[in-house]
Short mmCIF file of N, CA and C in Angstrom, two decimals:
data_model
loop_
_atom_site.label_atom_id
_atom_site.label_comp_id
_atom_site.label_asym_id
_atom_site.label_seq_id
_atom_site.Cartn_x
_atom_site.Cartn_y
_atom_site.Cartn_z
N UNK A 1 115.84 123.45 88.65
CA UNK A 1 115.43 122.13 88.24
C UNK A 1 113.91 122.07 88.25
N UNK A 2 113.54 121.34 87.13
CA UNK A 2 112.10 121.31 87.27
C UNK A 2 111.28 120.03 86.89
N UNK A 3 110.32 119.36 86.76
CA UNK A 3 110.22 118.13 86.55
C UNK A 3 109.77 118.04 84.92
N UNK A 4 110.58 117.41 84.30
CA UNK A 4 109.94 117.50 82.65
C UNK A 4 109.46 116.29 82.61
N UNK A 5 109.35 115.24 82.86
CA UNK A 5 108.68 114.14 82.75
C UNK A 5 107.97 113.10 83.50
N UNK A 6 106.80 112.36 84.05
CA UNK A 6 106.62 111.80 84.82
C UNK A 6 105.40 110.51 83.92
N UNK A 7 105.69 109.40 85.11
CA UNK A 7 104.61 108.20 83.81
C UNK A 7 104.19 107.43 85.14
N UNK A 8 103.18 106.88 83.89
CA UNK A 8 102.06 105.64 84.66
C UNK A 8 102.04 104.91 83.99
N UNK A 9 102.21 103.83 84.21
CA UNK A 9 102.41 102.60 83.78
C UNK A 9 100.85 101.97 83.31
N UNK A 10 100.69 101.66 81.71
CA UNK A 10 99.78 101.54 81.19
C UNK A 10 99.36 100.39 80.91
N UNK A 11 98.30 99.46 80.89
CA UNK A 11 97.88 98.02 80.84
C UNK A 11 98.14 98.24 78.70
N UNK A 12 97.73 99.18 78.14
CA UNK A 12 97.24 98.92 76.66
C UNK A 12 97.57 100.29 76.35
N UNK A 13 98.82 100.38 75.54
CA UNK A 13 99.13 101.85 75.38
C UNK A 13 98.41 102.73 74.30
N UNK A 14 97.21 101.85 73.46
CA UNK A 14 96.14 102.44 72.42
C UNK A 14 95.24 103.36 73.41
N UNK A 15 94.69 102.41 74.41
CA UNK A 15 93.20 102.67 75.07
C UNK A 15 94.05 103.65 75.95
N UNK A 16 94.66 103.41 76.28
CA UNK A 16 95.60 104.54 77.49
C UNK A 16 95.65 105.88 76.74
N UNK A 17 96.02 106.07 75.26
CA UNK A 17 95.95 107.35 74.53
C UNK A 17 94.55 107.71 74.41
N UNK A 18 94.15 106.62 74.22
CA UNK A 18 92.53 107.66 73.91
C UNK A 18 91.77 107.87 75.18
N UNK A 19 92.07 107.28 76.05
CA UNK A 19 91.06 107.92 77.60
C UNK A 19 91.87 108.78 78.35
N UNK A 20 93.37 109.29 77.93
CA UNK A 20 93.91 110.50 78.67
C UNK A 20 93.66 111.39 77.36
N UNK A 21 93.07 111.39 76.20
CA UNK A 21 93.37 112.12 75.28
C UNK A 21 91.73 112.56 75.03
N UNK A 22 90.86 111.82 74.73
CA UNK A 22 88.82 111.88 74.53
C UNK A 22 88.67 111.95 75.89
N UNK A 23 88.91 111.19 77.07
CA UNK A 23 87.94 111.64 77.74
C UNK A 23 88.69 112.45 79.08
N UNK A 24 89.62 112.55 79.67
CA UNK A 24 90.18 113.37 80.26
C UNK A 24 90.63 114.62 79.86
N UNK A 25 90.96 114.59 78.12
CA UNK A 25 91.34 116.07 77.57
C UNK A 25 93.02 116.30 78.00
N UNK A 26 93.62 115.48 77.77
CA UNK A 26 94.89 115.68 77.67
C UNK A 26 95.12 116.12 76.04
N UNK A 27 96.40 116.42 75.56
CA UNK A 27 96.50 116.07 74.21
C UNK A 27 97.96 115.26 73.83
N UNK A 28 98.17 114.91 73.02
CA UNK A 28 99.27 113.47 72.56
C UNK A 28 100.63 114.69 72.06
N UNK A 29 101.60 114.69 72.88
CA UNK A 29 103.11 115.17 72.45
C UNK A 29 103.56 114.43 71.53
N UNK A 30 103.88 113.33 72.22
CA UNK A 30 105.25 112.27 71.12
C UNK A 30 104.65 110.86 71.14
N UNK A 31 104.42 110.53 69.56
CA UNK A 31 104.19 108.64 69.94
C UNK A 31 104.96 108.54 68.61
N UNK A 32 106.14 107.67 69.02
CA UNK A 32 106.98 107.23 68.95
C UNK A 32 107.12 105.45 68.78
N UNK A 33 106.95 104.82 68.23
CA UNK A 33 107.24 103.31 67.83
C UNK A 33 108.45 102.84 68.37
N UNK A 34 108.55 101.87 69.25
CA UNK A 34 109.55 101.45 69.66
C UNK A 34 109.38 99.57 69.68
N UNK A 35 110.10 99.52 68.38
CA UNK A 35 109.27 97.72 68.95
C UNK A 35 107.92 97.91 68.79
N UNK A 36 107.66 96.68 70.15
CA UNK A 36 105.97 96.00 69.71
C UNK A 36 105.07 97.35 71.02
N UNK A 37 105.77 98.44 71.07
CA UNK A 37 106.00 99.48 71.61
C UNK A 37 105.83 100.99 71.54
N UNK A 38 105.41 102.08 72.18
CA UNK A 38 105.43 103.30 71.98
C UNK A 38 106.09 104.33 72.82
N UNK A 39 106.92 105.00 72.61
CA UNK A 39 107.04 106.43 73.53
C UNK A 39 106.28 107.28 73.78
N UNK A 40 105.38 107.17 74.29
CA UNK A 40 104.03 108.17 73.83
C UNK A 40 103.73 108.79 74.50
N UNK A 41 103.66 110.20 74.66
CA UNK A 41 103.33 110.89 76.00
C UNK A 41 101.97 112.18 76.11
N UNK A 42 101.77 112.31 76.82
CA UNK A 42 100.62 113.42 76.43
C UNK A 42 100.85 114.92 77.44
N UNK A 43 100.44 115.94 77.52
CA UNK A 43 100.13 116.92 77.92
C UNK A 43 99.07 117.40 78.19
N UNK A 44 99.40 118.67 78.80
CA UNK A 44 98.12 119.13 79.37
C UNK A 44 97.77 120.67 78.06
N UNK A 45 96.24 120.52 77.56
CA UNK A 45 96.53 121.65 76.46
C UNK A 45 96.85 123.16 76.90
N UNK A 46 96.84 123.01 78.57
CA UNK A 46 96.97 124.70 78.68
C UNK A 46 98.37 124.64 79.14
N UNK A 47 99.11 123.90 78.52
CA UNK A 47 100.43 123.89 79.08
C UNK A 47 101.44 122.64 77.92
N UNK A 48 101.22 123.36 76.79
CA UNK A 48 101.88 121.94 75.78
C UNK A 48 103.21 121.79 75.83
N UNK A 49 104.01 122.67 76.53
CA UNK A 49 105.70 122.78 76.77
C UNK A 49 105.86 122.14 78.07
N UNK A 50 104.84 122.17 78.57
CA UNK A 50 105.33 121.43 80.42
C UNK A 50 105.11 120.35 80.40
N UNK A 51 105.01 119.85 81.56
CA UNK A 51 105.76 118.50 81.97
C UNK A 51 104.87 117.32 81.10
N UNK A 52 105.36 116.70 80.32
CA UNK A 52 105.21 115.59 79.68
C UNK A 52 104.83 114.14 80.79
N UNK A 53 103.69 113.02 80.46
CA UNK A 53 102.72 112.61 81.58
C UNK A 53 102.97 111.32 80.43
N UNK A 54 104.02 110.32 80.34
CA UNK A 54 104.37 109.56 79.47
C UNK A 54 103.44 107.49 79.93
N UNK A 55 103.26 107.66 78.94
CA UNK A 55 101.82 106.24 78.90
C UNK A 55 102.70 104.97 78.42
N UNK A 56 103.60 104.44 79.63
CA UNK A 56 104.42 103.38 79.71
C UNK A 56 104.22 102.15 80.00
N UNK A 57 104.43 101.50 79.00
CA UNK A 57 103.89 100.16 78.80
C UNK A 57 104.04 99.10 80.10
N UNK A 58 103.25 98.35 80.60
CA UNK A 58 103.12 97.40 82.15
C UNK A 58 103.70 96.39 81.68
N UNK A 59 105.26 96.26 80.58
CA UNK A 59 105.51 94.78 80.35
C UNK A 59 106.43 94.37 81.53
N UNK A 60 106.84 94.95 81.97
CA UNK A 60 108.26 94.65 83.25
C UNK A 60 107.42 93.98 83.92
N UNK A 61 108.21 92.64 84.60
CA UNK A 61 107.25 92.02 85.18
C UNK A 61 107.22 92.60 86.43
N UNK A 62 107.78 93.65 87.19
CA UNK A 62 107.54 94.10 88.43
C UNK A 62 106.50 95.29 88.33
N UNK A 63 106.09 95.34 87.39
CA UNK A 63 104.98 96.20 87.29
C UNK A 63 103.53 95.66 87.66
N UNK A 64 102.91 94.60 87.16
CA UNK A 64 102.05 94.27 87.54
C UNK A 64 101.49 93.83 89.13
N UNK A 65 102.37 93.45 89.52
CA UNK A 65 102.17 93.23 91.10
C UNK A 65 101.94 94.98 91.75
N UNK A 66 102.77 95.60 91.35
CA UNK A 66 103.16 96.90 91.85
C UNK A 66 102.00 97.35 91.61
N UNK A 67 101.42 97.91 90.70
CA UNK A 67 99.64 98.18 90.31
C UNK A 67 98.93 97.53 90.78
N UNK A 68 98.68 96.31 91.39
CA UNK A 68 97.48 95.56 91.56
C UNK A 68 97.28 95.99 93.06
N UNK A 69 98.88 96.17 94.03
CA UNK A 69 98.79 96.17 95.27
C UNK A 69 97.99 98.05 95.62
N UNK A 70 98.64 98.54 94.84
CA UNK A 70 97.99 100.27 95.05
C UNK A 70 96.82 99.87 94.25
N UNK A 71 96.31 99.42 93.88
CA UNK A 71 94.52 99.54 93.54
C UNK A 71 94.55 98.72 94.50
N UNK A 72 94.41 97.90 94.80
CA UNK A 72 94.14 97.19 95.72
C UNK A 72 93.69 98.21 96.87
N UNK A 73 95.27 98.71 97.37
CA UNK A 73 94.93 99.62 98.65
C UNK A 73 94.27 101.17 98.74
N UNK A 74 93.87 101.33 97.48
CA UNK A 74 93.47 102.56 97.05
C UNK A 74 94.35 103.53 96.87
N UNK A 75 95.48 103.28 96.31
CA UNK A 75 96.21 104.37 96.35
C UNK A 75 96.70 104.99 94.81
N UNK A 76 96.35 106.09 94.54
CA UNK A 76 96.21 106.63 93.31
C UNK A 76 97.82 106.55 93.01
N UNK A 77 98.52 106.01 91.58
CA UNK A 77 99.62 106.20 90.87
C UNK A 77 100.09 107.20 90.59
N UNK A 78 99.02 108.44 90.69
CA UNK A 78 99.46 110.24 90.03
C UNK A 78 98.47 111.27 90.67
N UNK A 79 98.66 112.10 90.18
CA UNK A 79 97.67 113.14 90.97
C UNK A 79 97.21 114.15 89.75
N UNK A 80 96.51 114.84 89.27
CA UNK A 80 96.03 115.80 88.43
C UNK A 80 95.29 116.65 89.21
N UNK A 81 96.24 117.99 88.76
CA UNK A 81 95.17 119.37 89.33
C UNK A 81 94.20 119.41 88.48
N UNK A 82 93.03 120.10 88.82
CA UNK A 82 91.52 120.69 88.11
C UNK A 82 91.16 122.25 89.02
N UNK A 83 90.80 122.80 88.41
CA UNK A 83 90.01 123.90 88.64
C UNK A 83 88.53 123.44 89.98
N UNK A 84 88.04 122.91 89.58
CA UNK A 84 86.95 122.32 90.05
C UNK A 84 86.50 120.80 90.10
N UNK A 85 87.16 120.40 91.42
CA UNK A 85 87.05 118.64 91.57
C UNK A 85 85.32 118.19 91.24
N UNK A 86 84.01 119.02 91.96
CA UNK A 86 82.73 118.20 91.91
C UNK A 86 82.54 118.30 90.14
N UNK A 87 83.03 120.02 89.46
CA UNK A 87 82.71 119.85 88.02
C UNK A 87 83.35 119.27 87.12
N UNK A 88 84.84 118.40 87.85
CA UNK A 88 85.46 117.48 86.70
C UNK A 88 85.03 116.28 87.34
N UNK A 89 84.39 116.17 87.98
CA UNK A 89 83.92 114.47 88.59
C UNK A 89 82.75 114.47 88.09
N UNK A 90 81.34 115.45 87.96
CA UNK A 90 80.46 115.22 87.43
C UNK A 90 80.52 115.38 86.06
N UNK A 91 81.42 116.07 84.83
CA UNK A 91 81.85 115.65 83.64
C UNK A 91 82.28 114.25 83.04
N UNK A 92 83.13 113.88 84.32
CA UNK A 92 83.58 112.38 83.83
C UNK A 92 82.86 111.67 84.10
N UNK A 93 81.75 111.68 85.11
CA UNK A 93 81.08 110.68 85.77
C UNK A 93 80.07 110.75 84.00
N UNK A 94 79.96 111.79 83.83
CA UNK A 94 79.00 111.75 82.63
C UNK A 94 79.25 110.96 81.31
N UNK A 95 80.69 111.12 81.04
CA UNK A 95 81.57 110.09 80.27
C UNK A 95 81.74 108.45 80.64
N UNK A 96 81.04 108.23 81.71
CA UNK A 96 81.32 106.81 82.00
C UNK A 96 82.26 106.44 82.69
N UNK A 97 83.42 107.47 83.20
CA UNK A 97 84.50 107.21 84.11
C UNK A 97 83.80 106.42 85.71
N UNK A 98 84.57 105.66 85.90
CA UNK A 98 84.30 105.15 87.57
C UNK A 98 85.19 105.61 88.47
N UNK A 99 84.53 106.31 89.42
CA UNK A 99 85.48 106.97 90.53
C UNK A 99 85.34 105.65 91.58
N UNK A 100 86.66 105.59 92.31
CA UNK A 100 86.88 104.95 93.31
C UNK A 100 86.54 105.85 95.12
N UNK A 101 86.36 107.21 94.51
CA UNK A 101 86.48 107.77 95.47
C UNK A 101 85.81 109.26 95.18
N UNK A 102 84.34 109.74 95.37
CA UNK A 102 83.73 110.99 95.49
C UNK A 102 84.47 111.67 96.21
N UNK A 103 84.23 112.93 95.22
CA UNK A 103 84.94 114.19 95.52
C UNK A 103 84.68 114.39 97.44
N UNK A 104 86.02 114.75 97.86
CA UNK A 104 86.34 114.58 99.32
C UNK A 104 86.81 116.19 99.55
N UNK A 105 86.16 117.02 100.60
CA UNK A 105 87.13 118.04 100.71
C UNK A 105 87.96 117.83 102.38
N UNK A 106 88.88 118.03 102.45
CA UNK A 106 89.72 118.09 103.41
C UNK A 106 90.28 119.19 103.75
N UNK A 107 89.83 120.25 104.24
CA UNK A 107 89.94 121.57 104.61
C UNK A 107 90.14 122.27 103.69
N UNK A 108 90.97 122.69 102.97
CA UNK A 108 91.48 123.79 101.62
C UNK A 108 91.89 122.84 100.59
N UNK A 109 91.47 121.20 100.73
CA UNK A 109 91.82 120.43 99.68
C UNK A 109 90.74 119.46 99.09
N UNK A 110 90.78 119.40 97.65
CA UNK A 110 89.43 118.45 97.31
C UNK A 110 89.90 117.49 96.80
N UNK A 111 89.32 116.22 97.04
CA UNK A 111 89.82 115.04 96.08
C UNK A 111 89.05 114.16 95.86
N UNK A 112 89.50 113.62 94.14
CA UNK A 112 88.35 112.30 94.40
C UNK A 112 89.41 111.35 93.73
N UNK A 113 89.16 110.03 93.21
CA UNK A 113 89.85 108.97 92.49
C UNK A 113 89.19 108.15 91.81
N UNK A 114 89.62 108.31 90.44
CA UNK A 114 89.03 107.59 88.59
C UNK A 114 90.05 106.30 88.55
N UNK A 115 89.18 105.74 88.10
CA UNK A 115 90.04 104.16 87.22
C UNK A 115 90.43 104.88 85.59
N UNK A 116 91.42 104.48 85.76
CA UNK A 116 91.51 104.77 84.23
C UNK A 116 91.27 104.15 83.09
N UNK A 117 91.32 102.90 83.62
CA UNK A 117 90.48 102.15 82.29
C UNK A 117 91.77 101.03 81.86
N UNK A 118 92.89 101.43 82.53
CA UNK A 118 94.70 101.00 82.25
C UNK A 118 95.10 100.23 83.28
N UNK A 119 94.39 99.93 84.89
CA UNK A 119 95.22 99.50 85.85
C UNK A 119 95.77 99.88 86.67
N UNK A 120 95.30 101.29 86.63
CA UNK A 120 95.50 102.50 87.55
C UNK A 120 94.33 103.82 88.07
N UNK A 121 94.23 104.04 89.49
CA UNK A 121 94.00 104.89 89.93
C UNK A 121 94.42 106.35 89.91
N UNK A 122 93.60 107.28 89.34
CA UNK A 122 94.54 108.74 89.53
C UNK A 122 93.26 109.53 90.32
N UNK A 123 94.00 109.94 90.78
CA UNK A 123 93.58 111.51 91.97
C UNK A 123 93.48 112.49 91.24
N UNK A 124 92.11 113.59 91.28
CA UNK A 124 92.30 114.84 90.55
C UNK A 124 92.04 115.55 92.16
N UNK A 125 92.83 116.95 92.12
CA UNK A 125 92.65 117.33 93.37
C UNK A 125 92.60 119.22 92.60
N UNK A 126 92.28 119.67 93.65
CA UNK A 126 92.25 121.64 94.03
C UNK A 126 92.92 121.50 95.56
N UNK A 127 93.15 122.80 95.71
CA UNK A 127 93.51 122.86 96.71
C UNK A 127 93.57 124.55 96.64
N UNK A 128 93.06 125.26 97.60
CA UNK A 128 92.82 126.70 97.52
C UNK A 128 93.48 127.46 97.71
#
């Protein structure tokens, strides 16, 4: 068993494609029209068969509370590996991304935390 799909719940599923797609460097699998709606998911380009990272719309109304309380408490919705947490934090920082949280190392682990621009916090981490 392996995980083929996982999502974050997106404030604006346009702006959500283009800041996991321009400025994080994901790339777009499936967008799909559903309704006033999309299926839309993206990938990672060194990996376009694996696990699908799907940009799901925040209309349920138990969604919004649910997001506000983890930003609130700082707690990132997802996690993304990187090669290098200070050189993907000082790339994005260069793009205009706002970190909630400078790159942190915690013994054999690095982390920091981006707004995405959607209503959500994500974690990019290494770990050695």
């Amino acid at each position: 068993m392996k995980i083929h799909l996982a999502s974050v719940f997106v404030d604006d599923q346009a702006e959500a494609l283009r800041f996991y797609t321009e400025v994080l460097g994901f790339v777009k699998k499936h967008d799909v029209p559903l309704g006033d709606d999309r299926w839309l998911t993206v990938v990672s380009p060194e990996d376009p068969d694996g696990t699908e990272l799907l940009l799901e719309p925040s209309g349920h109304p138990a969604v919004p509370p649910y997001k506000a309380a983890l930003v609130e408490d700082g707690i990132p919705a997802t996690s993304f590996a990187v090669d290098d947490v200070q050189a993907e934090y000082d790339r994005l920082r260069a793009l205009g991304v706002r970190f909630t949280q400078e790159p942190l190392e915690m013994g054999p682990i690095t982390t920091a935390v981006l707004d995405d621009t959607c209503g959500n916090l994500i974690q990019i981490v290494h770990s050695e």
